Coordinates of C-alpha atoms in Angstrom, one line a residue:
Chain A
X12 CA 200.2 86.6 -127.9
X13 CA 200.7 84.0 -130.3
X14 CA 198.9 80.3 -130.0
X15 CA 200.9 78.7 -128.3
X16 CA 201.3 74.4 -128.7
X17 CA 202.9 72.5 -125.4
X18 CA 202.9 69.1 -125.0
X19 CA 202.4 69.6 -121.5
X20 CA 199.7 71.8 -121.1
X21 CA 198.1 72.1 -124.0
X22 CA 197.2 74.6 -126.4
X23 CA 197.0 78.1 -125.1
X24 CA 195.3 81.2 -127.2
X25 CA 195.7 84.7 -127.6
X26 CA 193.2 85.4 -125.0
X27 CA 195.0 83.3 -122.5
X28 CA 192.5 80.5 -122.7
X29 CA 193.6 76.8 -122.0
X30 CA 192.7 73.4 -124.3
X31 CA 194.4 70.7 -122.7
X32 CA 192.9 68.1 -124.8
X33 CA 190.8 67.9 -128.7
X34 CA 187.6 68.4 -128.5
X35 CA 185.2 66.1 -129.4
X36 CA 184.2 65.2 -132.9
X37 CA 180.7 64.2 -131.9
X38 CA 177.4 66.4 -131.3
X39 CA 175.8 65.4 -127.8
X40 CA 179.0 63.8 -127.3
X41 CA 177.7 62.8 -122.9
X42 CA 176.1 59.2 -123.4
X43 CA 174.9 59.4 -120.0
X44 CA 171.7 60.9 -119.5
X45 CA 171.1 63.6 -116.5
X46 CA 174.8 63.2 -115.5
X47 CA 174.0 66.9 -113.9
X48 CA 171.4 65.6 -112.0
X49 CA 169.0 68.5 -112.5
X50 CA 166.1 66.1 -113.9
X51 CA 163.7 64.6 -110.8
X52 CA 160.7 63.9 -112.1
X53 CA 160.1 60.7 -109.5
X54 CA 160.8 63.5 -107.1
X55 CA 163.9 64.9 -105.4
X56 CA 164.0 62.8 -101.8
X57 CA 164.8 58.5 -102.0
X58 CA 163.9 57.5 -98.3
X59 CA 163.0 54.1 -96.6
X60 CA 161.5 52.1 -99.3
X61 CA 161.9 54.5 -102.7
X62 CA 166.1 53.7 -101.9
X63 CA 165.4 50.2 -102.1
X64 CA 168.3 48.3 -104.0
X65 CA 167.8 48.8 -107.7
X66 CA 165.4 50.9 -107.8
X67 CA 165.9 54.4 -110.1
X68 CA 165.5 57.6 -108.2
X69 CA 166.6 61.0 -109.8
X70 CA 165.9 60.2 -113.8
X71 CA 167.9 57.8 -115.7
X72 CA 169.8 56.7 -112.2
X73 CA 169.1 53.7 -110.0
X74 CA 170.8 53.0 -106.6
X75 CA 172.7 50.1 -106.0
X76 CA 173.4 48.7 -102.1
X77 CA 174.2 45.7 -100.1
X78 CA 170.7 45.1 -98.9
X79 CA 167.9 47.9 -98.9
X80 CA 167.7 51.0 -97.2
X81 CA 171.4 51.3 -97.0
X82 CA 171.2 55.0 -98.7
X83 CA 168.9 57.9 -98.4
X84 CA 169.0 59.3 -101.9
X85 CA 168.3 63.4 -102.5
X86 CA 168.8 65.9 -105.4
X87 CA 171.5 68.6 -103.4
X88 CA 172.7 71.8 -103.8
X89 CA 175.8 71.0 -102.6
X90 CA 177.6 71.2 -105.8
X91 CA 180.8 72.4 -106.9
X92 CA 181.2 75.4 -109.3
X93 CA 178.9 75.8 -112.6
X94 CA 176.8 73.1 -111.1
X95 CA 173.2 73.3 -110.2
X96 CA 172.7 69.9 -108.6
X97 CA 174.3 67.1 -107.3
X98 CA 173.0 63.5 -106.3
X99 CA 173.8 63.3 -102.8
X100 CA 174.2 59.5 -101.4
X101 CA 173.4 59.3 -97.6
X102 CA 174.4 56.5 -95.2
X103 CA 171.4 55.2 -93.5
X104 CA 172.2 51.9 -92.4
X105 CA 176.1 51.5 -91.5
X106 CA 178.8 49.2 -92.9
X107 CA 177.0 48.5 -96.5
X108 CA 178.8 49.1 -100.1
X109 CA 176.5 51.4 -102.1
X110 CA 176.3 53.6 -105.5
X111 CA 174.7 54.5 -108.1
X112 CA 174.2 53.1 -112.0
X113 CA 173.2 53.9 -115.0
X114 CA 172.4 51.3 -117.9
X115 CA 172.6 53.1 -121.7
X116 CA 170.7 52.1 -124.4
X117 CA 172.0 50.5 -127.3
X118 CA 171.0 52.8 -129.6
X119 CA 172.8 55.3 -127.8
X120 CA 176.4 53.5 -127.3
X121 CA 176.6 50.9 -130.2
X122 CA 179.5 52.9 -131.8
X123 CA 181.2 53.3 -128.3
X124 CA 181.4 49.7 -128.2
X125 CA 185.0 48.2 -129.2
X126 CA 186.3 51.4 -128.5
X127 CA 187.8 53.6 -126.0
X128 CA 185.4 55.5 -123.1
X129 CA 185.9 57.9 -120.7
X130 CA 183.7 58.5 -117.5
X131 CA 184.4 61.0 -116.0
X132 CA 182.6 63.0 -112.9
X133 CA 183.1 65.2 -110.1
X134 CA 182.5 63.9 -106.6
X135 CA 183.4 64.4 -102.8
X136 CA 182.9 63.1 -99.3
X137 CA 181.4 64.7 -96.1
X138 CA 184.2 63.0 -94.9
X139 CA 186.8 60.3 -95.2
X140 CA 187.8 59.1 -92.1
X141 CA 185.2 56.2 -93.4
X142 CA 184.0 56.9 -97.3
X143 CA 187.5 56.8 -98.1
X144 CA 187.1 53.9 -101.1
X145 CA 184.7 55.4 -104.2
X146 CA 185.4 53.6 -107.3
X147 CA 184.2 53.7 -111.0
X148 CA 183.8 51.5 -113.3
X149 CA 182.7 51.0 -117.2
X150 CA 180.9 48.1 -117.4
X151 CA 180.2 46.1 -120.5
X152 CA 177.0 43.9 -121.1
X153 CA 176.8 41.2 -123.8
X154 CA 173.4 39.5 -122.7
X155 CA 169.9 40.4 -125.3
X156 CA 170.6 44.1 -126.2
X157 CA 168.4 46.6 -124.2
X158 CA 167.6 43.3 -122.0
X159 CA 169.6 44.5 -119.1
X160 CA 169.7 42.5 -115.7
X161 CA 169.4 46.0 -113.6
X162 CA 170.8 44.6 -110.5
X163 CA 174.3 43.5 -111.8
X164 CA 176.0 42.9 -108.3
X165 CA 176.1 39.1 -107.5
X166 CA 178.4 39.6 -104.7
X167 CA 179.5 42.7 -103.0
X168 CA 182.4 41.5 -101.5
X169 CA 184.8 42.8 -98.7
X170 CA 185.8 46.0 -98.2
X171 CA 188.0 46.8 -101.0
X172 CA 187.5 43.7 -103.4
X173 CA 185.4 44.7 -106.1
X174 CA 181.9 43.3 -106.6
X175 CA 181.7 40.2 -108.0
X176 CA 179.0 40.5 -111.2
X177 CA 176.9 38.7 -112.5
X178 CA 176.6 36.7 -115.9
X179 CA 176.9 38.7 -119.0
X180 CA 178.3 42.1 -117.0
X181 CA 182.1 42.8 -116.8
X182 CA 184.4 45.2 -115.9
X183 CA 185.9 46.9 -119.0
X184 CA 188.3 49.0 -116.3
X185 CA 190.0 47.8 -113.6
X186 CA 188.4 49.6 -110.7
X187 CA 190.5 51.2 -108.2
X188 CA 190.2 53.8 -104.9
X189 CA 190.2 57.3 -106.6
X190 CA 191.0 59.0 -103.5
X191 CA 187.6 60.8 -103.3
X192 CA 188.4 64.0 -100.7
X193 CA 185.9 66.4 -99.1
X194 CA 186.9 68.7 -102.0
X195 CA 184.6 68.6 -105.5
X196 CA 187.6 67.5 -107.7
X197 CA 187.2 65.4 -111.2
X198 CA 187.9 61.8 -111.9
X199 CA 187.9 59.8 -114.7
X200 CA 189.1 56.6 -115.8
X201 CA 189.1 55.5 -119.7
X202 CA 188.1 51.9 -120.9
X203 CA 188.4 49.7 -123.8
X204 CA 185.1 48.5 -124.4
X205 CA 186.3 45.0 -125.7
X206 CA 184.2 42.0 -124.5
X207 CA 182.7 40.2 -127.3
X208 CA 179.3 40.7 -127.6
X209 CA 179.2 43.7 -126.1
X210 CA 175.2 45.3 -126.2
X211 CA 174.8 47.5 -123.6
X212 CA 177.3 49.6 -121.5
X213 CA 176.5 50.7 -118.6
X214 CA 178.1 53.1 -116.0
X215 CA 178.8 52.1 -112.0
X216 CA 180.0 54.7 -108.5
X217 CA 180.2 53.1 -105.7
X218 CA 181.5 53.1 -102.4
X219 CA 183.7 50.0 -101.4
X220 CA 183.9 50.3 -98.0
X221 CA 182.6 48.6 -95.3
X222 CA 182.9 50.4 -92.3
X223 CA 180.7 53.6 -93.0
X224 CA 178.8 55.3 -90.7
X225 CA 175.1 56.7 -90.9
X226 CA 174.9 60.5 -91.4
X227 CA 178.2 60.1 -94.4
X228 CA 177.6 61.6 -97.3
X229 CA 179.1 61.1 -101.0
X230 CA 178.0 63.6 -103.7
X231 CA 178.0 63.1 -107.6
X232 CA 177.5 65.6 -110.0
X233 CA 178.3 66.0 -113.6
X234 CA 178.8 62.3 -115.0
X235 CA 179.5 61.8 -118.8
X236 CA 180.5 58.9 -120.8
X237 CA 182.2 60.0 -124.0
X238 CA 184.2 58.5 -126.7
X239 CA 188.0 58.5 -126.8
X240 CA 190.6 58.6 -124.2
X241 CA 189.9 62.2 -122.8
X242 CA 187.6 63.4 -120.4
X243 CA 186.5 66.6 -121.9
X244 CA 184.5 69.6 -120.4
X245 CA 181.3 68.2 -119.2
X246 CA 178.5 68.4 -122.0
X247 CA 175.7 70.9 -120.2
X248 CA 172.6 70.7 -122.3
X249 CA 169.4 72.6 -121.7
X250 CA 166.8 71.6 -119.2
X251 CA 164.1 71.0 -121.5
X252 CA 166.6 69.2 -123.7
X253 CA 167.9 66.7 -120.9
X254 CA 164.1 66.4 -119.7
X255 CA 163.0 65.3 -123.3
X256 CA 165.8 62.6 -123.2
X257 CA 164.7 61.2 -120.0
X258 CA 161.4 61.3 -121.1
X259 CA 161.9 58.8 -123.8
X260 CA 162.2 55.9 -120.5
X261 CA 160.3 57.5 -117.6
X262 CA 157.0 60.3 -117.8
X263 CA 154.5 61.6 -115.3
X264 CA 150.9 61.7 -116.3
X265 CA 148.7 64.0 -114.7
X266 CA 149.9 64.8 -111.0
X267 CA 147.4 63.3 -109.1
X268 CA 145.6 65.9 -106.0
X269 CA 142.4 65.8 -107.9
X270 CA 144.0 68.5 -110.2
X271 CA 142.5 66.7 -113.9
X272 CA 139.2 66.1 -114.7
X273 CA 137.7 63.8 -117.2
X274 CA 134.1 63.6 -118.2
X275 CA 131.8 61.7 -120.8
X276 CA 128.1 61.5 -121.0
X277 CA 126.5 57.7 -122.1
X278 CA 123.8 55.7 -121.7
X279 CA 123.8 53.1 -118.8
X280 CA 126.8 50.3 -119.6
X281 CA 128.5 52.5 -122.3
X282 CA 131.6 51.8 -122.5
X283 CA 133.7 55.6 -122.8
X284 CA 137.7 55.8 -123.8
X285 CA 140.1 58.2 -124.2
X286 CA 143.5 57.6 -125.7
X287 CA 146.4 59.6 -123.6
X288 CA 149.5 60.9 -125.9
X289 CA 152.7 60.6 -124.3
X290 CA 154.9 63.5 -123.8
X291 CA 157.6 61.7 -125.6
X292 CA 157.7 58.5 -128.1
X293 CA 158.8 55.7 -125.2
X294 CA 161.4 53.5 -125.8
X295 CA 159.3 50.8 -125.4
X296 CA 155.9 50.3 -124.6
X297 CA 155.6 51.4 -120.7
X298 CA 154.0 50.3 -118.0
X299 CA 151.5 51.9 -116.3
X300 CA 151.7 52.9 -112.4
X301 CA 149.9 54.9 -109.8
X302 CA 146.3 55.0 -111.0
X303 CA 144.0 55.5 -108.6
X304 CA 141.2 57.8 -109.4
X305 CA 138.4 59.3 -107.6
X306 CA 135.2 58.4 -109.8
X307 CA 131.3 59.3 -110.3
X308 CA 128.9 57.1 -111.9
X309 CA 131.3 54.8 -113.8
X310 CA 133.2 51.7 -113.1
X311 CA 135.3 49.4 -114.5
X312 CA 138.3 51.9 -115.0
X313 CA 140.6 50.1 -116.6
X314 CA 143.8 50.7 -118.5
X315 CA 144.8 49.5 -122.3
X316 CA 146.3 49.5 -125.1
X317 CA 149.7 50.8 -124.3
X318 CA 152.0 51.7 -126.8
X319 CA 155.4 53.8 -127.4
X320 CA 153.0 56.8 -128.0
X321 CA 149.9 56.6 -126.1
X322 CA 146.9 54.4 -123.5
X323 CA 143.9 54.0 -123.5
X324 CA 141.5 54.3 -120.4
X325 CA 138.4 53.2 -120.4
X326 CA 135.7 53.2 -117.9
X327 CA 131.9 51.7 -118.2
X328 CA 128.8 54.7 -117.3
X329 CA 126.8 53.1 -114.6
X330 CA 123.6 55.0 -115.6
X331 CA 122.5 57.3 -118.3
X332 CA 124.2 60.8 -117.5
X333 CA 127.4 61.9 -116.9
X334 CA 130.5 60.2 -115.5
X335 CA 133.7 61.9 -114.3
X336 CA 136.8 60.7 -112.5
X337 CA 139.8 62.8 -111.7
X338 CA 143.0 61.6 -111.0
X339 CA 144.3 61.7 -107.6
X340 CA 147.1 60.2 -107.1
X341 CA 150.1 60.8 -110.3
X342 CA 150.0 58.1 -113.3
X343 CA 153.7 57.0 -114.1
X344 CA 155.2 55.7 -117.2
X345 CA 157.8 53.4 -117.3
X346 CA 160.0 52.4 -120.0
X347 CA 163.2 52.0 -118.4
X348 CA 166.0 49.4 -119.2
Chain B
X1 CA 158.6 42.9 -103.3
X2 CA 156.6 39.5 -104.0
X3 CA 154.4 40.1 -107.1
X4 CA 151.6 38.0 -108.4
X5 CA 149.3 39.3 -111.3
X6 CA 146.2 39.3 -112.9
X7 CA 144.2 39.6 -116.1
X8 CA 142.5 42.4 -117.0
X9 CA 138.6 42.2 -117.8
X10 CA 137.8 44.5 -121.0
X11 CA 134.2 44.5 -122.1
X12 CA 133.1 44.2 -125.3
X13 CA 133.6 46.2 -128.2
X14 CA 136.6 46.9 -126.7
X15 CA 137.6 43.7 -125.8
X16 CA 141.6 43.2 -126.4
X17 CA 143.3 43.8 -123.9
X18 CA 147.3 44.4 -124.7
X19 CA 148.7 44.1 -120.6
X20 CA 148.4 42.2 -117.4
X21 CA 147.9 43.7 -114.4
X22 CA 150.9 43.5 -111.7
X23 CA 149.7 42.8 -107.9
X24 CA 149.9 44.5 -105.4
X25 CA 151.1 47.6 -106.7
X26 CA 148.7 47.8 -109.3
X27 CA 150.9 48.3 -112.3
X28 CA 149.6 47.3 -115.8
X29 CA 152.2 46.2 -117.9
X30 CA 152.0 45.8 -121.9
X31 CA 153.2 42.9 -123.9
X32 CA 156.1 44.2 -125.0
X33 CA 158.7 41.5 -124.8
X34 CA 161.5 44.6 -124.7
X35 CA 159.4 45.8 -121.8
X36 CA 161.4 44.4 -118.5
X37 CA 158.3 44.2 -116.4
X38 CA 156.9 42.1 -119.1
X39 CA 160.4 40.1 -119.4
X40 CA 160.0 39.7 -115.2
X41 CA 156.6 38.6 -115.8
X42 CA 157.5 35.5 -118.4
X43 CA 160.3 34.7 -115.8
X44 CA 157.9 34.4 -113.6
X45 CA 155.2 32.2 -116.0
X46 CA 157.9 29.9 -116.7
X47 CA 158.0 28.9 -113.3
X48 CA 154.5 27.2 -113.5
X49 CA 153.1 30.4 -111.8
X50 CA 149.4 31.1 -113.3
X51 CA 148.1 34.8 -113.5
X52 CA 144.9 35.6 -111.3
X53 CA 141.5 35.9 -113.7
X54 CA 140.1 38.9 -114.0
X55 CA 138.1 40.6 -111.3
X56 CA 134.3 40.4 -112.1
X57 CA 133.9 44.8 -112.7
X58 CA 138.0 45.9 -113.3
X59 CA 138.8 49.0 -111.2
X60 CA 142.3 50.6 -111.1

């Protein structure tokens, strides 16, 4: 069989295959990072507290809600075909608008901007007798580059009325109910990325309903930003790929349980140091959470130095002989936007 | 969350000290002016707030 060129459905090959639209000319052509969901390293459940508004859960993502609490947040398997994970957004406290963002660095969509985007996803309901109102949006910032206001909601509105935002954010699209069913399908709306100014874009799902009830579910998987005016297949890079890339804004030092063990030998009020690498070269430098070590014969722990690549802890020997202290509780890195 | 925060005692020789310490969760945050903790943190300066001084022996 012949290639055969339709205007409908595409072009169709000799082994039957289907291309309904051009593929992309660009290499890593997803802008998003973990659209698939499959990287957790802050961990894979968002309860009372961690699903605060505007506060990131799985990597790269923050959650987004009238009010806190308004979402339990988990990594699922509930997940349509060729997917591993999706991020599954569950009502806790009734009648709030909620979803999910992420903000991408300049350096990573300063040639989308003054263009056409697509963002596209795959998403369904547990039910939509009440979740029946996701929308998208592509959303434009022109404050300081890489200087994000996170929380971009300055009103949430009624039911149905999109968000106000605030300064500097827009909407590049005009948002509107894609009919989200309790069947994984794919949406995608296409923007022109247009405002003046423009130094961040960054990427909004939410639910614009006010009448939900606790137990609903909405699941997102596979998200991807691209260039052009196609939603093309999503981009499905390797795990220790994706992990790198989130790596570059969030990285877990040691995993706390007592599980690493650091030990100097000084004279009484020696100062000791080390200098930690990071994994990955941070996108700026971070900051440092989640210290708390168990220690012997040393004090004055302290943290310093930070930069993109590594930090310095120090601690002060309390009398000649060894010191130790282990970590026992994780040591997070932050560099997000 | 309410934060306040704190300087961070280093002893000499090593006695620059590139981050403030964020209460009460303990974070230490570098000044990096791309950093947004650190961009939070001169929001909250230029209010007239005044970090904490250092605590006599630093401990994380």
């Amino acid at each position: 069989m012949p290639i055969s060129l339709n205007g409908t459905t595409g072009i169709q090959f000799p082994d039957s295959s289907l291309q309904t639209a051009a593929a992309s000319p660009y290499v890593l052509k997803n802008r998003l990072l973990n659209g698939s969901f499959n990287i957790a390293q802050r961990g894979t459940s968002f309860t009372s507290g961690a699903n605060n508004d505007d506060t990131y859960n799985l990597d790269r993502w923050y959650v987004l809600s009238d009010g806190n609490d308004a979402v339990d947040i988990t990594q699922t398997t509930t997940v349509p075909t060729g997917a591993k994970y999706s991020i599954g957004l569950d009502v806790e406290t009734a009648n709030k608008k909620f979803g999910i963002a992420q903000i991408i660095e300049n350096v990573n969509c300063y040639d989308a901007i003054g263009g056409n985007v697509t963002l596209s996803f795959q998403a369904k309901v547990s039910a939509t007798t009440k979740l029946d109102n996701v929308k998208c949006a592509v959303i434009a910032w022109s404050g300081t580059a890489d200087t994000v206001t996170s929380d971009i909601i300055s009103a949430w509105e009624a039911e149905g009325t999109n968000p106000t935002l605030i300064a500097n954010a827009t909407y590049e699209n005009t948002p509107a109910n894609l009919n989200v069913t309790t069947s994984w399908a794919t949406y995608s709306v296409t923007a022109n990325v247009d405002t003046a100014s423009t130094a961040n874009i960054i990427v909004f799902i939410w639910s614009d309903v006010t009448d939900t009830t606790a137990g609903d579910f909405l699941h997102i998987t596979n998200a991807q930003l691209e260039i052009g005016t196609s939603a093309t297949p999503f981009e499905r890079r390797l795990y220790g790929q994706e992990l790198d890339l989130c790596q570059r804004y969030y990285e877990i030092h040691a995993t706390g349980g007592n599980s690493t063990l650091y030990r100097w030998y000084g004279g009484t009020g020696t100062e000791v140091c080390t200098i930690f690498p990071m994994k990955v070269t941070k996108r700026v430098s971070p900051t440092i959470s989640g210290g708390s070590i168990t220690q012997g014969n040393c004090s004055g722990t302290t943290f310093g130095n930070i930069t993109i690549n590594s930090y310095r802890l120090q601690t002060v020997v309390e009398s000649t002989g060894m010191c130790f202290f282990l970590f026992s509780t994780s040591i997070t890195m932050s560099a997000e936007l | 969350m309410e934060f306040t925060y704190q300087l961070i005692k280093f002893s000499p020789p090593l006695t620059e000290s590139n981050c403030i310490k964020r209460l009460p969760d303990n974070a230490f945050i570098p000044f990096d002016p791309a950093n947004q903790d650190f961009v939070e943190y001169n929001k909250w300066l230029s209010l007239g707030n005044q970090p904490l001084p250092p605590d006599a022996e630093e401990n994380l």
